[in-house]
Coordinates of C-alpha atoms and ligand atoms in Angstrom, one line a residue:
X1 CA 5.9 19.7 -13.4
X2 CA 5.5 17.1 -16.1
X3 CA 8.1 14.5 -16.7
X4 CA 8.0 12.6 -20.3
X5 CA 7.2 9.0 -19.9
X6 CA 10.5 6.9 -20.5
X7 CA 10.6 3.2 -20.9
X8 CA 13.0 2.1 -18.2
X9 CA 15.1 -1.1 -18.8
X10 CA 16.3 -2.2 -16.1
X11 CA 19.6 -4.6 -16.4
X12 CA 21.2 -6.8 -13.5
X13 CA 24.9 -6.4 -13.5
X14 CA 27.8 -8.3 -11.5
X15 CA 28.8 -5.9 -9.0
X16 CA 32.7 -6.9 -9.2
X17 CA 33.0 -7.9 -13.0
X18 CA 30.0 -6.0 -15.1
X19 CA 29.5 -7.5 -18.0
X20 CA 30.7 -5.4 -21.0
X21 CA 27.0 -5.6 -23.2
X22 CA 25.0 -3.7 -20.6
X23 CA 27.3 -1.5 -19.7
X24 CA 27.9 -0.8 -23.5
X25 CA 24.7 -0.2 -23.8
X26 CA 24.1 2.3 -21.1
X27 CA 27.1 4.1 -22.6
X28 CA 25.2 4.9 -25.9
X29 CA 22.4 5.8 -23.7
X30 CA 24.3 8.9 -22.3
X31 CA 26.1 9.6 -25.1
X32 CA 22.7 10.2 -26.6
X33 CA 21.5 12.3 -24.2
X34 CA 19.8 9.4 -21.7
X35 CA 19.8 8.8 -18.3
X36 CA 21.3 5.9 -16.6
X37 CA 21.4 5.1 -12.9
X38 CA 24.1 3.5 -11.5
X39 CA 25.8 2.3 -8.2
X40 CA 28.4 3.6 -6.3
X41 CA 30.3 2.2 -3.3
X42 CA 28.0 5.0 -1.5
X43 CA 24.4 4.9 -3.0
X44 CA 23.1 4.3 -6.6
X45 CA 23.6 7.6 -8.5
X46 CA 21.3 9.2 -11.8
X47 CA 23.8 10.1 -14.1
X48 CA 23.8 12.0 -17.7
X49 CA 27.0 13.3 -19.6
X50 CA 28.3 16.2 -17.7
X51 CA 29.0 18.0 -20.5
X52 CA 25.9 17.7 -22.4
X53 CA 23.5 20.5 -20.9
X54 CA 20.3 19.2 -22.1
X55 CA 20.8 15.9 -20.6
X56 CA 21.6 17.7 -17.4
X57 CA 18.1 19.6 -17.4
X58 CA 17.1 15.8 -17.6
X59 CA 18.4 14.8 -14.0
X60 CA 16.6 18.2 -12.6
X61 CA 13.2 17.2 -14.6
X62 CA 13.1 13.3 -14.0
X63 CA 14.0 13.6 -10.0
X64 CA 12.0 16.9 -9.5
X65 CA 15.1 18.7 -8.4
X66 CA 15.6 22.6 -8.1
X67 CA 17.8 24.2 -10.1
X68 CA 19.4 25.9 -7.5
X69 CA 21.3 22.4 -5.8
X70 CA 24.2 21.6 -8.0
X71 CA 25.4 17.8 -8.9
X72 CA 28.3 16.2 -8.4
X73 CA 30.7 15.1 -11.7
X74 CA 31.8 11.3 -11.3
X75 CA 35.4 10.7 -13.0
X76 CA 36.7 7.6 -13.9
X77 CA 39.8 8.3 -13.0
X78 CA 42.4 11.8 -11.5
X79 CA 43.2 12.3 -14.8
X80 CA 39.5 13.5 -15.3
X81 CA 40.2 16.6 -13.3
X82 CA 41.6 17.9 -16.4
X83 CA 38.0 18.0 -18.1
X84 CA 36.0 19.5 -15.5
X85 CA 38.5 21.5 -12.8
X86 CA 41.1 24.5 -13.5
X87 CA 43.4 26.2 -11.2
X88 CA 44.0 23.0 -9.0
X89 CA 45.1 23.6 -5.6
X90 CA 48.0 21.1 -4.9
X91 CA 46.0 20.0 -1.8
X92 CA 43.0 18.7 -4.7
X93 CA 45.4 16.2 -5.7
X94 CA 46.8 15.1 -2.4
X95 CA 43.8 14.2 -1.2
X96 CA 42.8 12.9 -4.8
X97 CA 46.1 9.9 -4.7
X98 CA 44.9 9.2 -1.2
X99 CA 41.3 9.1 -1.1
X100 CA 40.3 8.2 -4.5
X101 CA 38.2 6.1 -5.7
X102 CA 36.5 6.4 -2.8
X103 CA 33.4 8.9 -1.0
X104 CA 35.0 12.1 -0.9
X105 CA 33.9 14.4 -2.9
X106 CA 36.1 17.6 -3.9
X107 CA 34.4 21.1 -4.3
X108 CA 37.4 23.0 -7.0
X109 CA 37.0 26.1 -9.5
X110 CA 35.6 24.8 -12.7
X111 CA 36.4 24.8 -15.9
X112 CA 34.5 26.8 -18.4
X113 CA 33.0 23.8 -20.6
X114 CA 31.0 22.5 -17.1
X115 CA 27.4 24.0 -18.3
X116 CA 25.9 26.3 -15.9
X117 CA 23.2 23.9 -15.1
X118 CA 25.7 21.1 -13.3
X119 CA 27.0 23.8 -11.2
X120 CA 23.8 25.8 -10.5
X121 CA 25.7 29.1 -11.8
X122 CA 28.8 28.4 -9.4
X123 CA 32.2 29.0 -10.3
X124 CA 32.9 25.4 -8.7
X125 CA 32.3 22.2 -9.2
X126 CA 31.6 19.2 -6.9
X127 CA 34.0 16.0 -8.2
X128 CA 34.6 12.8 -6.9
X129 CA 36.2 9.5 -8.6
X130 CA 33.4 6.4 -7.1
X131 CA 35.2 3.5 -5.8
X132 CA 32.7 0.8 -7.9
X133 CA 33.7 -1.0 -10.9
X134 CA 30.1 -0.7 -12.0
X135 CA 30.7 2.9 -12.0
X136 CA 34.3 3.1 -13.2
X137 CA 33.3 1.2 -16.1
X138 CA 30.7 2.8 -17.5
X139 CA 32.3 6.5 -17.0
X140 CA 35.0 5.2 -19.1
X141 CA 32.8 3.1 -21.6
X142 CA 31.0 6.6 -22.1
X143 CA 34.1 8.5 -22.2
X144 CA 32.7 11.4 -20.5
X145 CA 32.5 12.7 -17.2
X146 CA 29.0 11.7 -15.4
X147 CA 26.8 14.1 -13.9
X148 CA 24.8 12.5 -11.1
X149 CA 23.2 13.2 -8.2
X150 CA 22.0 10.3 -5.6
X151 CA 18.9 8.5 -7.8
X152 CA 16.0 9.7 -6.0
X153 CA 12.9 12.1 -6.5
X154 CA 14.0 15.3 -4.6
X155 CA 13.9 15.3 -0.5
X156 CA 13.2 11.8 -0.4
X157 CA 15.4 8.6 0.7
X158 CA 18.7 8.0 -1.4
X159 CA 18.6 4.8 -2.8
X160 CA 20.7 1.9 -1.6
X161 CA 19.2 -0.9 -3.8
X162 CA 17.9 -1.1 -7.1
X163 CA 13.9 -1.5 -6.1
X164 CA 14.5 1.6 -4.1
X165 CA 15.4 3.2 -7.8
X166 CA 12.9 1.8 -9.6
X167 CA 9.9 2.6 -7.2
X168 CA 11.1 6.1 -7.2
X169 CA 11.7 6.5 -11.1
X170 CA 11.0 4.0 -13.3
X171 CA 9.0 5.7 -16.1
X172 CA 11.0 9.0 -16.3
X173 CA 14.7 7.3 -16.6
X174 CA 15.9 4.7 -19.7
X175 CA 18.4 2.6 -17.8
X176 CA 18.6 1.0 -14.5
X177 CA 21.9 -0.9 -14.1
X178 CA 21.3 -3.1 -10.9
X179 CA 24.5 -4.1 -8.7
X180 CA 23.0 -5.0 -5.8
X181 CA 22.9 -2.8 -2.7
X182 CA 25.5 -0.2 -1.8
X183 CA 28.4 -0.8 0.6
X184 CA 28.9 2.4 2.1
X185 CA 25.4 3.5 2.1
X186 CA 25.5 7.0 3.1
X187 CA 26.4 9.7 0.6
X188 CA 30.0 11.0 -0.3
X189 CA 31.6 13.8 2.1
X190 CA 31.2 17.0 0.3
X191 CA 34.6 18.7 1.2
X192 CA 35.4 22.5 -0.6
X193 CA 39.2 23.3 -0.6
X194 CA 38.3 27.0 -1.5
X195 CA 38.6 27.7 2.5
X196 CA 41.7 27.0 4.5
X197 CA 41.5 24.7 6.1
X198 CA 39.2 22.8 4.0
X199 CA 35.6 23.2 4.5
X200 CA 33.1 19.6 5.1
X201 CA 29.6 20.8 3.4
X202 CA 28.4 17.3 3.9
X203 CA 29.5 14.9 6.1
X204 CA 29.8 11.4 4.5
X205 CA 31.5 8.0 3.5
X206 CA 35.3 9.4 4.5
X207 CA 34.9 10.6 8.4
X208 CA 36.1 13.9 9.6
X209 CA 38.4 11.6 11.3
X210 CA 40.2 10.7 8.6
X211 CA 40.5 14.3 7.1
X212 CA 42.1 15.2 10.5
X213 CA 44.6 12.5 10.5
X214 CA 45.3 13.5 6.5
X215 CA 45.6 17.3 6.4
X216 CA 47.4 17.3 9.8
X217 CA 44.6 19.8 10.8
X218 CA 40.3 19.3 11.3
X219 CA 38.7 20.1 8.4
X220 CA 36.1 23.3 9.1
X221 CA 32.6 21.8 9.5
X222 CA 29.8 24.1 7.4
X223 CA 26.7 25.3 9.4
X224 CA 24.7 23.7 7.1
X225 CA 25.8 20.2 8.0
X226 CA 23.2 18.8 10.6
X227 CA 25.5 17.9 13.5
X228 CA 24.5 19.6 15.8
X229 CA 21.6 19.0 18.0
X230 CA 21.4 22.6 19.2
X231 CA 20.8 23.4 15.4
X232 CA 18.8 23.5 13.3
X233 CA 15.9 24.6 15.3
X234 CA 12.5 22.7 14.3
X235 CA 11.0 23.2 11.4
X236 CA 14.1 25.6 9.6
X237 CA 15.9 22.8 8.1
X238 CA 15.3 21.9 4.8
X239 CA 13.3 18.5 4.7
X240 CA 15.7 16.0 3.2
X241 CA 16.0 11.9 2.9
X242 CA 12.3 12.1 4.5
X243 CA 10.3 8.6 4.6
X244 CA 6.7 9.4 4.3
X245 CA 6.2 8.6 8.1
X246 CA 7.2 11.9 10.3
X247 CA 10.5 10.8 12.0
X248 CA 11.9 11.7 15.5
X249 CA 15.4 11.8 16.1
X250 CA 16.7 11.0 19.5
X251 CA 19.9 12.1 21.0
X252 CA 21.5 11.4 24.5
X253 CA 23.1 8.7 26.9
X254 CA 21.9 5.2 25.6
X255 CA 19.5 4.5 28.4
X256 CA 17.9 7.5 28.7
X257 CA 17.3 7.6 25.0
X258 CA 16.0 4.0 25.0
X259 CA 13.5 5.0 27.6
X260 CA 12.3 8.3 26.3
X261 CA 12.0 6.5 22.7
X262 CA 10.3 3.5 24.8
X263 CA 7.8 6.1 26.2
X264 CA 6.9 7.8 23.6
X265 CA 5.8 4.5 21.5
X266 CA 3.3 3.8 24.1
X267 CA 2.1 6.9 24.3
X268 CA 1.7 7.1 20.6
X269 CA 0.3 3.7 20.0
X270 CA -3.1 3.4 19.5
X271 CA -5.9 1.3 17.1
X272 CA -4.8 2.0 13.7
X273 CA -1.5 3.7 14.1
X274 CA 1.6 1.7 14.1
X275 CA 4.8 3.0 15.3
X276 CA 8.2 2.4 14.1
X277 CA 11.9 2.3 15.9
X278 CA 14.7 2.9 14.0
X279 CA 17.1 1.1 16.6
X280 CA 20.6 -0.6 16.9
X281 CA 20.3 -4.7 17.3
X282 CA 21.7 -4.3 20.9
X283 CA 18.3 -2.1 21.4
X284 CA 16.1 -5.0 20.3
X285 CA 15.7 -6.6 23.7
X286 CA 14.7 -3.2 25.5
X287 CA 11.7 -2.3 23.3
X288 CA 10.5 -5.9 22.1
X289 CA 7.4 -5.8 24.4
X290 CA 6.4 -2.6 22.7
X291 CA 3.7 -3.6 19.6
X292 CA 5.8 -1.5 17.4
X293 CA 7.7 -2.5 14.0
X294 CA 11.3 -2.6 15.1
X295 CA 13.9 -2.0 12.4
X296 CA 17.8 -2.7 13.9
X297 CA 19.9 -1.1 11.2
X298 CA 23.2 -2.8 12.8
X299 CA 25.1 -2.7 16.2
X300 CA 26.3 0.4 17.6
X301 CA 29.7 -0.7 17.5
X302 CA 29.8 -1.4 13.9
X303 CA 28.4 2.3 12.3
X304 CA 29.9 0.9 8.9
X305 CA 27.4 -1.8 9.1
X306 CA 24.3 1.0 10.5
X307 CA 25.5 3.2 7.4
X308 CA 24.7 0.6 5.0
X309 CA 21.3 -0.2 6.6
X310 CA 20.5 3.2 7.4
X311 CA 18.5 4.1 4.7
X312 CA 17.3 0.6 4.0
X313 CA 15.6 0.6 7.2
X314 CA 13.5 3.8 6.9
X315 CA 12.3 2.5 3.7
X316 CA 11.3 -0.9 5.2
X317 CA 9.5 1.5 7.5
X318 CA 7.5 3.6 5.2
X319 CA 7.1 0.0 3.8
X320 CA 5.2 -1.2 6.8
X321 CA 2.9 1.7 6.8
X322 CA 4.0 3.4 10.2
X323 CA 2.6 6.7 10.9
X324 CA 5.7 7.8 13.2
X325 CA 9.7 6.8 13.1
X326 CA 11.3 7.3 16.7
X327 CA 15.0 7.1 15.8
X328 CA 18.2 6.4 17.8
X329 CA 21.6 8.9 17.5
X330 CA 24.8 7.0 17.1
X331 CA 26.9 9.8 17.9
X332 CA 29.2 12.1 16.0
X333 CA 32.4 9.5 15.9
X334 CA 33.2 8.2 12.5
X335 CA 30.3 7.8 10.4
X336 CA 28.3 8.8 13.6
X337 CA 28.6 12.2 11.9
X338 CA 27.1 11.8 8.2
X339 CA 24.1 9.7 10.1
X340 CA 22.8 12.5 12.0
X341 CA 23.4 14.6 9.4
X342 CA 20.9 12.4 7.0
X343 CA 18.8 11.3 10.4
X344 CA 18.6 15.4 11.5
X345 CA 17.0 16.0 7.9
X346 CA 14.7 12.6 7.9
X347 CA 13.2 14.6 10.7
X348 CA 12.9 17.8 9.0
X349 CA 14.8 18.8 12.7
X350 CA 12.4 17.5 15.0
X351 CA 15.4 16.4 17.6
X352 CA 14.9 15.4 21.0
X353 CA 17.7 16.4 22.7
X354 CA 18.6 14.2 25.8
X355 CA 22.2 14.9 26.2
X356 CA 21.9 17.1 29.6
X357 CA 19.5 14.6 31.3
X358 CA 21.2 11.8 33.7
X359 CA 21.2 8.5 33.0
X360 CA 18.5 6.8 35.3
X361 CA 20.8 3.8 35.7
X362 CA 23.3 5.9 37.7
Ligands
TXA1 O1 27.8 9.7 -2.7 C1 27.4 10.6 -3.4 O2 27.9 11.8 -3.2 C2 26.2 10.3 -4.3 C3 26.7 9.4 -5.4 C4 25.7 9.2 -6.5 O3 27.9 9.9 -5.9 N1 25.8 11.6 -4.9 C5 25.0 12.5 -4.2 O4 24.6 13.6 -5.0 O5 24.8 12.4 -3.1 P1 23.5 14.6 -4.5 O6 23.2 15.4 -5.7 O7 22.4 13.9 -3.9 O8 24.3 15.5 -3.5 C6 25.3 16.4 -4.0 C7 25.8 17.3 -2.9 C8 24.7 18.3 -2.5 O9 24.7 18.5 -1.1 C9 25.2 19.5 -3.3 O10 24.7 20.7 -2.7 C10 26.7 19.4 -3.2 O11 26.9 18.0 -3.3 N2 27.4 20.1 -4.2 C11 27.4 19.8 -5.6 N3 28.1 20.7 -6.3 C12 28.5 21.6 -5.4 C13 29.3 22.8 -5.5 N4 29.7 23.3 -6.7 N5 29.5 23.5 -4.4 C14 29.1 23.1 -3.2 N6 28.3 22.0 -3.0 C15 28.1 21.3 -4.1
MG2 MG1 20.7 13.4 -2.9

């Protein structure tokens, strides 16, 4: 596919109180048609009117996307629902007052002025109001709602910072809006209240948990949500959030993980092929005799702070040239969930399961 060549101007912003000029600015760009990316609380976004279907076909062309995967619509506020949704289930705006702004995004019927190509021919459409004043502001400077998907070329690493934006698409974009990095660093839970109970596509920012507690029931958990470490067998999943180094994901009791993942970067490291672990901080001290690149991403009892870092640290890793990623589980608790979802598809399913095997410490 050819992209045209954009000039990209890339703008720093305060992440708490954006100055109005750039974000003016970046208004005009997608009122015009442009595309602007822009943080979120969860990663930086590439957004175009949501109503304009030709800057839509932009997102698809500049990131390489297929047609097929829809986008999500960023609001700046409930009232947006209005716009883009019809036939609201009371439940939408429940869960709307409670979790909103914040990383959950709704999957509702839409309405009939979405274009086809947001949707990807569905008769829904994926909404979510972004808890970022960055974002907030510039959905209302522009006074429409924002088509955008995370601001990446297709199946590689969401971005998390700014740089990781502008490696990835300066040239076929017109406005970067830098914030600094992302708080929440995983993507928003895709939830679809057309099933009863409701239905987690994605798991995310907002943990199952929290649904639970909410609806007074557990949300349903779709198959295509890489939890699991019995699926998806090798080699069906769709690669996703994939560094260019092949990655390993490793899933059991602490120990016998850290000595399987231990193992396996001696047996892999030879002249010329450097080997990186995608650990917790309280992992450091086991492998640091290995001659590996280690990447801590945060401690296990913290997964906020090893969702933040997640995808940080795989692209520090590609950085430093490493053939192979062997990379730790951190369960399915919390935000355990959404990082072996985006872990599972890092590793195009390549998941070495360790769960029956007893801990050699016992
Ligand atoms: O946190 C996020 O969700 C970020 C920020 C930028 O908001 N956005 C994001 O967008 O991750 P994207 O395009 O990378 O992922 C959107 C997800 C995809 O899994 C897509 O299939 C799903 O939402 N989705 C969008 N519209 C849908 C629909 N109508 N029905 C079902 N799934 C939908
Ligand atoms: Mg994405």
């Amino acid at each position: 596919m050819t992209v045209a060549m954009r000039e990209t101007r890339v703008f720093q912003v305060d992440p708490q109180h954006p100055d109005p000029a750039p974000i003016r600015y970046a208004a005009t760009v997608l009122q015009a048609g442009g595309l602007v990316a822009f943080p979120t609380e969860t990663v930086y976004g590439l957004g175009a009117n949501a109503l304009d279907a030709r800057a839509v076909a932009g997102i698809f062309a500049a990131k390489e996307r297929p047609f097929y995967d829809p986008l999500i619509v960023h609001l700046a506020d409930v009232t947006g629902l209005a716009q883009v949704t019809q036939s609201l289930p009371p439940l939408a705006l429940e869960l709307a007052a409670h979790f909103w702004p914040g990383p959950l995004t709704l999957v509702l019927p839409k309405a009939p002025q979405v274009p086809t190509e947001v949707t990807a021919g569905s008769a829904t459409v994926a909404v979510r109001v972004p808890a970022h004043p960055v974002a907030l502001a510039l959905i209302a400077a522009a006074q429409t709602p924002i088509a955008a998907p995370s601001a990446n070329r297709f199946g590689r690493i969401s971005p998390t910072h700014a740089q990781h934006v502008f490696t990835d698409l300066a040239g076929r974009i017109d406005v970067i809006l830098d914030g600094g990095p992302t708080r929440v660093g995983v993507e928003s839970t895709v939830l679809s209240l057309l099933t009863s109970p409701p239905t987690i596509l994605r798991p995310g920012g907002i943990s199952r948990e929290a649904l639970a507690q909410f609806l007074g029931v557990a949300p349903l958990l779709a198959a295509s949500a890489s939890v699991s470490t019995a699926l998806p067998s090798p080699g069906t999943t769709l690669q996703h959030y994939a560094p260019r180094a092949r990655v390993f994901l490793y899933c059991g009791p602490r120990p016998v993980m850290l000595a399987a993942m231990h193992a396996e970067a001696v047996r892999l490291t030879a002249p010329g092929v450097r080997v990186g672990l995608l650990t917790a901080i309280e992992d450091v001290p086991a492998l640091a005799d290995l001659s590996a690149v280690i990447q801590p991403v945060g401690s296990e009892d913290a997964l906020d702070e090893v969702a933040r870092h997640l995808f940080a640290g795989l692209h520090a890793l590609d950085q430093a040239g490493v053939a192979v990623i062997l990379a730790r589980d951190f369960g399915t608790a919390g935000l355990g969930l959404a990082i072996r979802d985006r872990l599972t598809r890092a590793a195009a399913g390549r998941v070495i399961d360790l769960e029956m095997q007893k801990d050699p410490e016992e």
